[in-house]
PDB file of C-alpha atoms in Angstrom:
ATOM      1  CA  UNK A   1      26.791 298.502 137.431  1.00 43.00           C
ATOM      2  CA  UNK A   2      23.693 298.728 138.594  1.00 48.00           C
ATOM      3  CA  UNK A   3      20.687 297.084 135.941  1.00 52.00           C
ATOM      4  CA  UNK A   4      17.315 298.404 135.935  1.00 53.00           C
ATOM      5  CA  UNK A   5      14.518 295.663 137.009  1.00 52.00           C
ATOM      6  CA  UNK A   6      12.673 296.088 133.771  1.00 51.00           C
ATOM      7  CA  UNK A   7      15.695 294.254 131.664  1.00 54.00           C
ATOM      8  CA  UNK A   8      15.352 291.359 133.360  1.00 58.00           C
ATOM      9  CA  UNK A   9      12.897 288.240 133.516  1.00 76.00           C
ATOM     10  CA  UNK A  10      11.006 288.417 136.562  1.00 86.00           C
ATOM     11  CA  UNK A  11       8.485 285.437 137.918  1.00 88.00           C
ATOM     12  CA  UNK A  12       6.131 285.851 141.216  1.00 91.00           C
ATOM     13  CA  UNK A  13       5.650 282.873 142.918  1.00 90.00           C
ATOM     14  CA  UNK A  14       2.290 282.677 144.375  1.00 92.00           C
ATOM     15  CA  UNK A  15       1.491 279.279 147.313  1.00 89.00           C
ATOM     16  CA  UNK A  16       0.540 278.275 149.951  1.00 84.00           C
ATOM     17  CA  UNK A  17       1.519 275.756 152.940  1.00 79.00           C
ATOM     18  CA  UNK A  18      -2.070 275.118 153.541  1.00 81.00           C
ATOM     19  CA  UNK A  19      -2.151 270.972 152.805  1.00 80.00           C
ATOM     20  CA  UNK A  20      -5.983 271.816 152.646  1.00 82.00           C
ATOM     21  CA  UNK A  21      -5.539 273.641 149.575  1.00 82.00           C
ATOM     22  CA  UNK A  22      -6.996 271.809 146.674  1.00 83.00           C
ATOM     23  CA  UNK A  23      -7.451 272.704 143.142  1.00 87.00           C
ATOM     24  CA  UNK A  24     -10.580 274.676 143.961  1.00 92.00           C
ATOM     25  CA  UNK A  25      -8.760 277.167 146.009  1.00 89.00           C
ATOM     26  CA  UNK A  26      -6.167 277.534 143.633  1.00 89.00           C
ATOM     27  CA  UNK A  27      -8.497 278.140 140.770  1.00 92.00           C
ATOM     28  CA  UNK A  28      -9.925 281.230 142.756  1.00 93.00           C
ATOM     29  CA  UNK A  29      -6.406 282.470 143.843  1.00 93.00           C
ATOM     30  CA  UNK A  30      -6.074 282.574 140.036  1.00 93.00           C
ATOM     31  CA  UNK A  31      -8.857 284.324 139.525  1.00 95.00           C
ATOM     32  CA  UNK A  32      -8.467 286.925 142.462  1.00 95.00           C
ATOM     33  CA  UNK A  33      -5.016 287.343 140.978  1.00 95.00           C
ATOM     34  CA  UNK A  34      -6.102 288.139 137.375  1.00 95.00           C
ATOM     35  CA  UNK A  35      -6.241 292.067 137.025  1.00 96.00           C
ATOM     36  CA  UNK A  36      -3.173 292.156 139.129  1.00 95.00           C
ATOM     37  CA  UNK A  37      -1.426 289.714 136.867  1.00 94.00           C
ATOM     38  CA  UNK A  38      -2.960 291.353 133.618  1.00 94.00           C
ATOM     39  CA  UNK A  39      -1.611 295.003 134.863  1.00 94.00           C
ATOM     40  CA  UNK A  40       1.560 293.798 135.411  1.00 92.00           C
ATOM     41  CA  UNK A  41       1.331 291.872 131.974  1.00 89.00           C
ATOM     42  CA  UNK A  42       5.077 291.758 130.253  1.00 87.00           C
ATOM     43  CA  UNK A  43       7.126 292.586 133.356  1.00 87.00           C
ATOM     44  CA  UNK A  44       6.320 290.008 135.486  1.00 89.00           C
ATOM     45  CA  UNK A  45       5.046 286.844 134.754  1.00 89.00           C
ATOM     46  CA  UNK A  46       2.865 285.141 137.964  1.00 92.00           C
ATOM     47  CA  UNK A  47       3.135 281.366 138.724  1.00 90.00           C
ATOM     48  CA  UNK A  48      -0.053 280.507 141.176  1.00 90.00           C
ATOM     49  CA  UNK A  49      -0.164 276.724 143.036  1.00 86.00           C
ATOM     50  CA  UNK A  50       0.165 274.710 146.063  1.00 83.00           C
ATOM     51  CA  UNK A  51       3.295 274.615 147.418  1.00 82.00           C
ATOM     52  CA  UNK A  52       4.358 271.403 145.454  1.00 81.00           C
ATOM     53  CA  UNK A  53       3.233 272.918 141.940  1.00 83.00           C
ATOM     54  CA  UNK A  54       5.183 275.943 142.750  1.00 84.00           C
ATOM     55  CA  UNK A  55       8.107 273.899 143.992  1.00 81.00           C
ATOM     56  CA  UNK A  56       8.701 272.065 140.358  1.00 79.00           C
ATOM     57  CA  UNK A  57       9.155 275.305 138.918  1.00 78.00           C
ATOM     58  CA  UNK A  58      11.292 277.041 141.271  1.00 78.00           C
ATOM     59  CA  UNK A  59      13.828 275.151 143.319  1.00 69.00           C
ATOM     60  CA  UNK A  60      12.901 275.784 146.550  1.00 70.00           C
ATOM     61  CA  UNK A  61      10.470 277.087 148.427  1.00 77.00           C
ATOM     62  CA  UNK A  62      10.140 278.521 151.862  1.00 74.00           C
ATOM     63  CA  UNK A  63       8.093 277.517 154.441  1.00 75.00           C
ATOM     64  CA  UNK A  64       6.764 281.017 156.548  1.00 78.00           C
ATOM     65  CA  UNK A  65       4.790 280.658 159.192  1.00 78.00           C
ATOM     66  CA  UNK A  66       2.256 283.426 159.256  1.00 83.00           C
ATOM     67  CA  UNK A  67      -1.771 282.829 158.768  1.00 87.00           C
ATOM     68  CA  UNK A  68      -1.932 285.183 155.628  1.00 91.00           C
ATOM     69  CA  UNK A  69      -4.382 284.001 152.442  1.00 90.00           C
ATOM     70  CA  UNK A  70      -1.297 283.142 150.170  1.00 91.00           C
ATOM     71  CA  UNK A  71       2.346 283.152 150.027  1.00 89.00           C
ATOM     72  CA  UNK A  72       4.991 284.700 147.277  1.00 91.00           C
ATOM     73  CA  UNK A  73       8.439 285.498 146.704  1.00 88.00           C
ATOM     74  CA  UNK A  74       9.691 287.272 143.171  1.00 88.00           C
ATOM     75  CA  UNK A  75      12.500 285.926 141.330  1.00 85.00           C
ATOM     76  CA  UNK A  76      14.778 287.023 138.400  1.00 80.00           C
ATOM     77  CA  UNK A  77      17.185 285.999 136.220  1.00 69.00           C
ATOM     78  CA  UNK A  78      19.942 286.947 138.340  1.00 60.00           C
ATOM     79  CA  UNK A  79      18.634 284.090 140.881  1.00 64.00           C
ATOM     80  CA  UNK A  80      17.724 286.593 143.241  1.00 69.00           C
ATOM     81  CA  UNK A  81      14.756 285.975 145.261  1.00 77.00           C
ATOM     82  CA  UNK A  82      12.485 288.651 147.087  1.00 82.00           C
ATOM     83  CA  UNK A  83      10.169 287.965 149.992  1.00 83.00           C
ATOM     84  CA  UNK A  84       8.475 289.981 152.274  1.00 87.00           C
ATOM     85  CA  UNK A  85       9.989 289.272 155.652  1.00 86.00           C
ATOM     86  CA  UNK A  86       8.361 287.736 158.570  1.00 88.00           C
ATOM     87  CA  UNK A  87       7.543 290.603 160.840  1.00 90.00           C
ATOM     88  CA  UNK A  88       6.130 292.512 157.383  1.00 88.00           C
ATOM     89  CA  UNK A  89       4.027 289.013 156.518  1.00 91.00           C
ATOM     90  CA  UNK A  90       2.427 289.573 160.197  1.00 91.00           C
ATOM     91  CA  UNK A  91       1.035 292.396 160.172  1.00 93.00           C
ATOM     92  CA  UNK A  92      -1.435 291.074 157.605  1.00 93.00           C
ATOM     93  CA  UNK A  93      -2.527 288.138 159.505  1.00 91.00           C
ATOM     94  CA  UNK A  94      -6.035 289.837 160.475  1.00 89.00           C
ATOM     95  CA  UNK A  95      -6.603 291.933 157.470  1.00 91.00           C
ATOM     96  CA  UNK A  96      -8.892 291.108 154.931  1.00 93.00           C
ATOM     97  CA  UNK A  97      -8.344 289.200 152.184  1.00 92.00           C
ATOM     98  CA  UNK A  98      -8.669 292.325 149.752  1.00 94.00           C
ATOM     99  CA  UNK A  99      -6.520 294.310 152.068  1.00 95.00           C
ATOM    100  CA  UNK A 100      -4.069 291.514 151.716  1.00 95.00           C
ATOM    101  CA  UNK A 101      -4.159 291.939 147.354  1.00 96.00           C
ATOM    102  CA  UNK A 102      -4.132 295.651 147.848  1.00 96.00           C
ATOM    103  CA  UNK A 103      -0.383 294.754 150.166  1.00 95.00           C
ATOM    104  CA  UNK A 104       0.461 292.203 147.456  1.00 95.00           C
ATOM    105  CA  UNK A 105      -0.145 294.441 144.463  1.00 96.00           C
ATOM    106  CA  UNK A 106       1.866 297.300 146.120  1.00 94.00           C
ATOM    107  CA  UNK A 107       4.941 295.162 147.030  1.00 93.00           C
ATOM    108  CA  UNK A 108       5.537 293.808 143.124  1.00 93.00           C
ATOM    109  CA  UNK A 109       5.216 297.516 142.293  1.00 92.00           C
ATOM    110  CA  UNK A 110       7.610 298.591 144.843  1.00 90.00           C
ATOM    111  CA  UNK A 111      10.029 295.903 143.633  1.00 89.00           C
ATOM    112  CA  UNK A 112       9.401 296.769 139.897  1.00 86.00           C
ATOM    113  CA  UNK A 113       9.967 300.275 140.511  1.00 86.00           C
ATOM    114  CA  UNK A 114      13.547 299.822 142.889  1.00 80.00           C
ATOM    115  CA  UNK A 115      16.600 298.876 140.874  1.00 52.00           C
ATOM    116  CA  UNK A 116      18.883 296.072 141.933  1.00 47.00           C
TER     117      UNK A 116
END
């Protein structure tokens, strides 16, 4: 039987590799993230940090090697996790950064809108 996305509990993951990244830069991911998060408000709940942060919440984290301004993956409840693959990740590597959020904020649509 096939269960529509918006009965379950979904999380987005939001990190980077980047050891650089401090608390500063993780402070304006937040904020960059904010009208996405807020339009996606009680479908999806968003979980920004570094890699570590984002690694005590969720049990494991991948490591993808392409120079793009953050990572993510969406879980739910099922323990199903959704990334964009690597090829898809690459294309973005010399986009913008607001290009980038505009890709972002159109792949947690397309996954709230498919049913798994």
């Amino acid at each position: 039987r096939i269960k529509q996305v918006d009965q379950l509990e979904h999380h987005v993951g939001v990190y980077t590799d980047d050891p650089a990244w401090g608390f500063d830069e993780v402070k304006q991911l937040k904020e960059e993230l904010a009208p996405i998060a807020a339009r996606f408000a009680g479908k999806i709940t968003f979980f920004v940090g570094d890699k570590a942060e984002v690694s005590t919440k969720f049990e494991e984290v991948d490591t993808i090697n392409a120079k793009v301004p953050f990572l993510f993956f969406i879980s739910n409840k099922l323990d199903r996790k959704y990334t964009p693959d690597l090829e898809e990740l690459k294309q973005w590597e010399d986009k913008s950064r607001s290009e980038y959020l505009k890709y972002f904020e159109t792949y947690v649509d397309r996954y709230l809108s498919s049913s798994i």
